[in-house]
mmCIF file of C-alpha atoms in Angstrom:
data_model
loop_
_atom_site.group_PDB
_atom_site.id
_atom_site.type_symbol
_atom_site.label_atom_id
_atom_site.label_comp_id
_atom_site.label_asym_id
_atom_site.label_seq_id
_atom_site.Cartn_x
_atom_site.Cartn_y
_atom_site.Cartn_z
ATOM 1 C CA MET A 30 -15.348 56.552 57.579
ATOM 2 C CA SER A 31 -15.617 53.971 54.851
ATOM 3 C CA THR A 32 -18.171 51.221 54.772
ATOM 4 C CA ARG A 33 -17.776 47.927 53.063
ATOM 5 C CA ALA A 34 -20.486 46.744 50.774
ATOM 6 C CA VAL A 35 -21.608 43.275 51.756
ATOM 7 C CA THR A 36 -22.451 41.115 48.755
ATOM 8 C CA LYS A 37 -25.373 38.836 49.425
ATOM 9 C CA VAL A 38 -25.599 35.540 47.587
ATOM 10 C CA SER A 39 -29.157 34.721 46.596
ATOM 11 C CA PRO A 40 -30.440 31.141 46.972
ATOM 12 C CA PHE A 41 -30.663 30.857 43.192
ATOM 13 C CA ASN A 42 -27.001 31.835 42.770
ATOM 14 C CA ALA A 43 -25.940 29.459 45.537
ATOM 15 C CA VAL A 44 -27.818 26.548 43.966
ATOM 16 C CA SER A 45 -26.453 27.386 40.521
ATOM 17 C CA LEU A 46 -22.905 27.499 41.880
ATOM 18 C CA ALA A 47 -23.346 24.204 43.719
ATOM 19 C CA LEU A 48 -24.753 22.477 40.636
ATOM 20 C CA GLY A 49 -21.955 23.850 38.449
ATOM 21 C CA VAL A 50 -19.229 22.703 40.846
ATOM 22 C CA ALA A 51 -20.889 19.287 41.215
ATOM 23 C CA PHE A 52 -21.182 18.901 37.440
ATOM 24 C CA LEU A 53 -17.491 19.703 36.970
ATOM 25 C CA TYR A 54 -15.871 17.954 39.914
ATOM 26 C CA LEU A 55 -18.193 15.196 41.147
ATOM 27 C CA PRO A 56 -17.059 12.711 38.447
ATOM 28 C CA ILE A 57 -13.421 13.418 39.322
ATOM 29 C CA LEU A 58 -14.158 12.957 43.037
ATOM 30 C CA ILE A 59 -15.842 9.602 42.342
ATOM 31 C CA LEU A 60 -12.859 8.513 40.245
ATOM 32 C CA VAL A 61 -10.428 9.431 43.030
ATOM 33 C CA ILE A 62 -12.477 7.580 45.658
ATOM 34 C CA TYR A 63 -12.795 4.433 43.565
ATOM 35 C CA SER A 64 -9.070 4.430 42.852
ATOM 36 C CA PHE A 65 -8.716 3.262 46.467
ATOM 37 C CA ASN A 66 -11.290 0.497 45.983
ATOM 38 C CA ALA A 67 -10.081 -2.986 46.927
ATOM 39 C CA SER A 68 -12.599 -4.729 44.664
ATOM 40 C CA GLN A 69 -11.779 -5.870 41.137
ATOM 41 C CA LEU A 70 -15.173 -4.557 40.034
ATOM 42 C CA VAL A 71 -15.071 -0.870 39.247
ATOM 43 C CA THR A 72 -18.600 -0.075 40.443
ATOM 44 C CA VAL A 73 -18.635 -2.310 43.556
ATOM 45 C CA TRP A 74 -17.030 -0.924 46.692
ATOM 46 C CA GLY A 75 -14.836 -3.475 48.463
ATOM 47 C CA GLY A 76 -13.074 -1.363 51.070
ATOM 48 C CA TRP A 77 -10.046 0.925 51.094
ATOM 49 C CA SER A 78 -6.859 -0.296 49.494
ATOM 50 C CA LEU A 79 -3.743 0.887 47.659
ATOM 51 C CA ARG A 80 -3.760 -2.262 45.565
ATOM 52 C CA TRP A 81 -4.292 -0.594 42.206
ATOM 53 C CA TYR A 82 -1.548 1.941 42.752
ATOM 54 C CA THR A 83 0.783 -0.979 43.374
ATOM 55 C CA GLU A 84 -0.510 -2.622 40.195
ATOM 56 C CA PHE A 85 0.271 0.523 38.231
ATOM 57 C CA PHE A 86 3.851 0.763 39.499
ATOM 58 C CA ASN A 87 4.322 -2.897 38.559
ATOM 59 C CA ASP A 88 2.863 -2.405 35.051
ATOM 60 C CA SER A 89 5.873 -1.885 32.805
ATOM 61 C CA ALA A 90 3.777 -0.923 29.769
ATOM 62 C CA MET A 91 1.951 1.824 31.661
ATOM 63 C CA LEU A 92 5.152 3.087 33.264
ATOM 64 C CA SER A 93 6.830 3.230 29.853
ATOM 65 C CA ALA A 94 3.908 5.216 28.426
ATOM 66 C CA ALA A 95 3.975 7.576 31.416
ATOM 67 C CA TRP A 96 7.719 8.128 30.986
ATOM 68 C CA ILE A 97 7.257 8.893 27.282
ATOM 69 C CA SER A 98 4.470 11.378 28.124
ATOM 70 C CA LEU A 99 6.646 13.167 30.677
ATOM 71 C CA ARG A 100 9.580 13.394 28.250
ATOM 72 C CA VAL A 101 7.387 14.652 25.413
ATOM 73 C CA ALA A 102 5.703 17.197 27.696
ATOM 74 C CA ALA A 103 9.021 18.492 29.080
ATOM 75 C CA VAL A 104 10.746 18.854 25.697
ATOM 76 C CA SER A 105 7.739 20.301 23.870
ATOM 77 C CA ALA A 106 6.967 22.726 26.712
ATOM 78 C CA THR A 107 10.569 23.973 26.679
ATOM 79 C CA ALA A 108 10.545 24.450 22.906
ATOM 80 C CA ALA A 109 7.127 26.122 23.089
ATOM 81 C CA ALA A 110 8.343 28.466 25.839
ATOM 82 C CA VAL A 111 11.293 29.610 23.721
ATOM 83 C CA LEU A 112 9.375 29.972 20.447
ATOM 84 C CA GLY A 113 6.274 31.433 22.102
ATOM 85 C CA THR A 114 8.352 34.037 23.936
ATOM 86 C CA LEU A 115 10.128 35.068 20.729
ATOM 87 C CA ALA A 116 6.777 35.337 18.938
ATOM 88 C CA ALA A 117 5.328 37.422 21.786
ATOM 89 C CA VAL A 118 8.323 39.765 21.691
ATOM 90 C CA ALA A 119 7.945 40.157 17.922
ATOM 91 C CA LEU A 120 4.256 41.032 18.250
ATOM 92 C CA SER A 121 4.755 43.380 21.215
ATOM 93 C CA ARG A 122 7.882 45.182 20.049
ATOM 94 C CA GLY A 123 7.363 45.128 16.286
ATOM 95 C CA ARG A 124 3.921 46.664 16.006
ATOM 96 C CA ASN A 125 4.258 47.891 12.419
ATOM 97 C CA PHE A 126 6.282 45.247 10.580
ATOM 98 C CA ALA A 127 4.963 43.957 7.275
ATOM 99 C CA GLY A 128 2.826 40.840 7.617
ATOM 100 C CA ARG A 129 2.126 41.326 11.329
ATOM 101 C CA THR A 130 -1.582 40.572 10.955
ATOM 102 C CA LEU A 131 -0.880 37.403 8.978
ATOM 103 C CA PHE A 132 1.793 36.299 11.445
ATOM 104 C CA SER A 133 -0.521 36.925 14.406
ATOM 105 C CA GLY A 134 -3.367 35.018 12.787
ATOM 106 C CA MET A 135 -1.169 32.038 11.943
ATOM 107 C CA LEU A 136 0.322 32.028 15.443
ATOM 108 C CA TYR A 137 -3.040 31.976 17.184
ATOM 109 C CA ALA A 138 -4.730 29.596 14.721
ATOM 110 C CA PRO A 139 -4.099 26.472 16.873
ATOM 111 C CA LEU A 140 -6.151 28.094 19.650
ATOM 112 C CA VAL A 141 -9.336 27.721 17.600
ATOM 113 C CA MET A 142 -8.343 24.967 15.173
ATOM 114 C CA PRO A 143 -9.967 21.579 15.900
ATOM 115 C CA GLU A 144 -7.331 19.152 17.120
ATOM 116 C CA VAL A 145 -8.428 16.592 14.536
ATOM 117 C CA ILE A 146 -7.528 19.025 11.745
ATOM 118 C CA THR A 147 -4.202 19.895 13.368
ATOM 119 C CA GLY A 148 -3.319 16.253 13.928
ATOM 120 C CA LEU A 149 -4.281 15.208 10.400
ATOM 121 C CA SER A 150 -2.337 18.075 8.788
ATOM 122 C CA LEU A 151 0.775 17.216 10.818
ATOM 123 C CA LEU A 152 0.400 13.558 9.892
ATOM 124 C CA LEU A 153 0.264 14.451 6.197
ATOM 125 C CA LEU A 154 3.349 16.641 6.642
ATOM 126 C CA PHE A 155 5.344 13.860 8.316
ATOM 127 C CA VAL A 156 4.266 11.382 5.652
ATOM 128 C CA ALA A 157 5.206 13.831 2.872
ATOM 129 C CA ILE A 158 8.719 14.354 4.241
ATOM 130 C CA GLU A 159 8.991 10.639 5.057
ATOM 131 C CA ALA A 160 9.678 11.295 8.736
ATOM 132 C CA GLU A 161 9.556 8.240 10.966
ATOM 133 C CA ARG A 162 6.752 8.745 13.432
ATOM 134 C CA GLY A 163 7.728 8.427 17.058
ATOM 135 C CA PHE A 164 8.926 10.515 19.978
ATOM 136 C CA TRP A 165 10.120 13.502 17.945
ATOM 137 C CA THR A 166 7.062 13.773 15.730
ATOM 138 C CA VAL A 167 4.805 13.829 18.795
ATOM 139 C CA THR A 168 7.077 16.426 20.395
ATOM 140 C CA ILE A 169 6.978 18.659 17.303
ATOM 141 C CA ALA A 170 3.200 18.319 17.130
ATOM 142 C CA HIS A 171 2.772 19.272 20.783
ATOM 143 C CA THR A 172 5.120 22.225 20.351
ATOM 144 C CA THR A 173 2.961 23.428 17.467
ATOM 145 C CA LEU A 174 -0.131 23.100 19.649
ATOM 146 C CA THR A 175 1.197 24.759 22.810
ATOM 147 C CA MET A 176 3.461 27.588 21.653
ATOM 148 C CA CYS A 177 0.465 29.814 20.905
ATOM 149 C CA PHE A 178 -0.663 29.514 24.545
ATOM 150 C CA VAL A 179 2.799 30.594 25.717
ATOM 151 C CA ALA A 180 2.716 33.530 23.298
ATOM 152 C CA VAL A 181 -0.632 34.716 24.688
ATOM 153 C CA VAL A 182 0.599 34.592 28.298
ATOM 154 C CA VAL A 183 3.923 36.302 27.604
ATOM 155 C CA GLN A 184 2.453 38.939 25.296
ATOM 156 C CA SER A 185 -0.041 39.989 27.971
ATOM 157 C CA ARG A 186 2.864 40.588 30.385
ATOM 158 C CA LEU A 187 4.911 42.468 27.818
ATOM 159 C CA GLY A 188 1.962 44.728 27.123
ATOM 160 C CA GLY A 189 1.949 45.882 30.752
ATOM 161 C CA LEU A 190 5.640 46.736 30.977
ATOM 162 C CA ASP A 191 7.116 50.202 30.614
ATOM 163 C CA ARG A 192 9.333 50.225 27.532
ATOM 164 C CA SER A 193 11.197 53.258 28.848
ATOM 165 C CA ILE A 194 13.104 50.949 31.218
ATOM 166 C CA GLU A 195 14.464 48.971 28.272
ATOM 167 C CA GLU A 196 15.114 52.164 26.326
ATOM 168 C CA ALA A 197 17.036 53.598 29.287
ATOM 169 C CA ALA A 198 19.268 50.512 29.309
ATOM 170 C CA MET A 199 19.996 51.004 25.599
ATOM 171 C CA ASP A 200 20.761 54.687 26.220
ATOM 172 C CA LEU A 201 23.350 53.543 28.756
ATOM 173 C CA GLY A 202 25.148 51.464 26.134
ATOM 174 C CA CYS A 203 23.327 48.128 26.079
ATOM 175 C CA GLY A 204 22.429 46.620 22.742
ATOM 176 C CA PRO A 205 18.820 45.517 22.101
ATOM 177 C CA VAL A 206 19.589 41.876 22.894
ATOM 178 C CA ARG A 207 21.503 42.673 26.078
ATOM 179 C CA ALA A 208 18.846 45.171 27.202
ATOM 180 C CA PHE A 209 16.161 42.549 26.697
ATOM 181 C CA ALA A 210 18.170 39.866 28.519
ATOM 182 C CA SER A 211 19.164 42.134 31.421
ATOM 183 C CA VAL A 212 15.987 44.173 31.915
ATOM 184 C CA THR A 213 12.916 42.714 30.233
ATOM 185 C CA LEU A 214 13.573 39.003 30.615
ATOM 186 C CA PRO A 215 13.767 39.046 34.442
ATOM 187 C CA LEU A 216 10.450 40.919 34.545
ATOM 188 C CA ILE A 217 8.614 38.486 32.273
ATOM 189 C CA TRP A 218 10.309 35.335 33.564
ATOM 190 C CA PRO A 219 7.338 34.322 35.804
ATOM 191 C CA SER A 220 5.004 34.588 32.805
ATOM 192 C CA ILE A 221 7.370 32.410 30.763
ATOM 193 C CA ALA A 222 7.335 29.870 33.604
ATOM 194 C CA ALA A 223 3.527 30.024 33.695
ATOM 195 C CA GLY A 224 3.430 29.456 29.927
ATOM 196 C CA TRP A 225 5.827 26.505 30.272
ATOM 197 C CA LEU A 226 3.643 24.913 32.936
ATOM 198 C CA LEU A 227 0.523 25.456 30.821
ATOM 199 C CA ALA A 228 2.236 23.919 27.785
ATOM 200 C CA PHE A 229 3.421 20.980 29.898
ATOM 201 C CA THR A 230 -0.131 20.341 31.116
ATOM 202 C CA LEU A 231 -1.637 20.542 27.629
ATOM 203 C CA SER A 232 0.980 18.155 26.243
ATOM 204 C CA LEU A 233 0.529 15.699 29.098
ATOM 205 C CA ASP A 234 -3.226 15.682 28.515
ATOM 206 C CA ASP A 235 -3.320 15.497 24.706
ATOM 207 C CA LEU A 236 -4.772 12.415 23.050
ATOM 208 C CA VAL A 237 -6.040 13.438 19.602
ATOM 209 C CA ILE A 238 -2.896 14.990 18.100
ATOM 210 C CA ALA A 239 -0.627 12.372 19.685
ATOM 211 C CA SER A 240 -2.723 9.563 18.201
ATOM 212 C CA PHE A 241 -2.138 10.984 14.694
ATOM 213 C CA THR A 242 1.592 11.569 15.057
ATOM 214 C CA THR A 243 2.817 8.702 17.235
ATOM 215 C CA GLY A 244 4.430 5.512 16.017
ATOM 216 C CA PRO A 245 5.224 2.006 17.281
ATOM 217 C CA GLY A 246 6.825 1.993 20.710
ATOM 218 C CA SER A 247 6.107 5.659 21.429
ATOM 219 C CA ALA A 248 2.518 5.591 22.695
ATOM 220 C CA THR A 249 1.849 8.258 25.313
ATOM 221 C CA LEU A 250 -0.051 7.649 28.536
ATOM 222 C CA PRO A 251 -3.409 9.063 27.279
ATOM 223 C CA ILE A 252 -3.204 6.771 24.228
ATOM 224 C CA ARG A 253 -2.403 3.784 26.435
ATOM 225 C CA ILE A 254 -5.274 4.598 28.788
ATOM 226 C CA TYR A 255 -7.683 4.992 25.870
ATOM 227 C CA SER A 256 -6.678 1.640 24.399
ATOM 228 C CA GLU A 257 -7.164 -0.030 27.790
ATOM 229 C CA VAL A 258 -10.551 1.596 28.410
ATOM 230 C CA ARG A 259 -11.878 0.365 25.066
ATOM 231 C CA LEU A 260 -11.536 -3.174 26.431
ATOM 232 C CA GLY A 261 -13.226 -2.255 29.722
ATOM 233 C CA VAL A 262 -12.448 0.031 32.632
ATOM 234 C CA LYS A 263 -10.048 -1.567 35.098
ATOM 235 C CA PRO A 264 -9.563 -0.266 38.656
ATOM 236 C CA GLU A 265 -5.932 0.359 37.761
ATOM 237 C CA ILE A 266 -7.095 3.030 35.304
ATOM 238 C CA ASN A 267 -8.737 4.909 38.184
ATOM 239 C CA ALA A 268 -5.427 4.942 40.058
ATOM 240 C CA ILE A 269 -3.520 6.169 36.989
ATOM 241 C CA CYS A 270 -6.047 8.912 36.300
ATOM 242 C CA THR A 271 -5.929 10.011 39.953
ATOM 243 C CA LEU A 272 -2.160 10.396 39.721
ATOM 244 C CA VAL A 273 -2.542 12.404 36.500
ATOM 245 C CA VAL A 274 -5.189 14.628 38.115
ATOM 246 C CA ALA A 275 -2.880 15.230 41.079
ATOM 247 C CA ALA A 276 0.051 16.070 38.789
ATOM 248 C CA VAL A 277 -2.040 18.433 36.650
ATOM 249 C CA ALA A 278 -3.484 20.110 39.757
ATOM 250 C CA MET A 279 0.015 20.797 41.112
ATOM 251 C CA VAL A 280 1.111 22.185 37.748
ATOM 252 C CA ILE A 281 -1.964 24.449 37.578
ATOM 253 C CA VAL A 282 -1.319 25.763 41.086
ATOM 254 C CA ALA A 283 2.306 26.443 40.195
ATOM 255 C CA ALA A 284 1.265 28.195 36.962
ATOM 256 C CA SER A 285 -1.266 30.312 38.866
ATOM 257 C CA LEU A 286 1.361 31.375 41.400
ATOM 258 C CA ALA A 287 3.823 32.191 38.622
ATOM 259 C CA SER A 288 1.152 34.197 36.795
ATOM 260 C CA LYS A 289 0.336 36.191 39.940
ATOM 261 C CA LEU A 290 4.017 36.907 40.490
ATOM 262 C CA SER A 291 4.355 38.030 36.870
ATOM 263 C CA ARG A 292 1.317 40.292 37.231
ATOM 264 C CA ALA A 293 2.719 41.853 40.394
ATOM 265 C CA GLN A 294 6.096 42.481 38.722
ATOM 266 C CA GLY A 295 4.358 43.858 35.636
ATOM 267 C CA GLU A 296 2.321 46.305 37.728
ATOM 268 C CA SER A 297 5.449 47.466 39.567
ATOM 269 C CA ALA A 298 7.214 48.046 36.238
ATOM 270 C CA ALA A 299 4.220 49.671 34.538
ATOM 271 C CA PRO A 300 4.296 53.406 33.864
ATOM 272 C CA LEU A 301 2.686 55.550 36.573
#
C-alpha cells in the first residue's frame, strides 16, 4: 500500500510566490486593463471601450510596422530553424571532428553576448560590405540571434534519441541523408517546431538589434512603439502591446506543447 507524500506550502513560501508573480505579471495585467480604457488619459479610467483597438487598426503606420515585424519574424525563424537544426546535428553526430569546441563556442556566443555588441558588429559588417539596410539586414541579424536557441532545443532532443534506430536504417540500405530524413527527422520534428516558435517570439520582440540594422521604411513594431513612447504614452500603445502579449502567449503555449510532444517521442525512442 503506497502513501503519497503531501507537500505543505509554508506561509513564507506562499507570500514569496505571490510577490514574485505580482512583480512579474501585475504590470502586464494593468496594461491589458487600461487598453480597454475609454479615456484619452492613460492613467485616468474612463470606462470600458474598444476605442484604442479600433484606432490601431486604422493606423496605417502601426499596421505597416506590425506587418514588417511578422514577415521578419517568419523568415528569420524559418532560416534559424534550418541552420540551427543542421548545427545541432553536427554537434550531436560529429562528436570528434576538428574544431568542434570552437564551433560550439561560436554557435552559442549570441546566447551570452550583449545585444548591443551583436547589433553594432552586424551594423559594421553591413556598412563594410555596403549592404543597404532594410528588411533583409534585419532578417539576417535576427537569424544570427535566434539560430543558437534552435540549436540548443534540437540538440537536447537529439541527445535523447537512440542512434541504433538510424544505424538500423542504414544497415537496411538507406544512406545517411535518407536515414536522417526518414527516421530521425520525424522524431525531432516537434523540437524543431518548438525552436521555430521560440525564434519567432524572440524576433518579434527584439528592439536593440533591429534598431542597429534597420533602414528607412523598414521599422519594426518594437521600434515604432519605442519612438511613439518617447513622445508620451498613448492609450493606443496599450492596445498594441496587449495584442503583442496575446500573440506571444499563444506562441509560448504552442512551443511548450511542441516541446512536450518532442520529449515524449524522445523518451519512447530512447534506449531501454
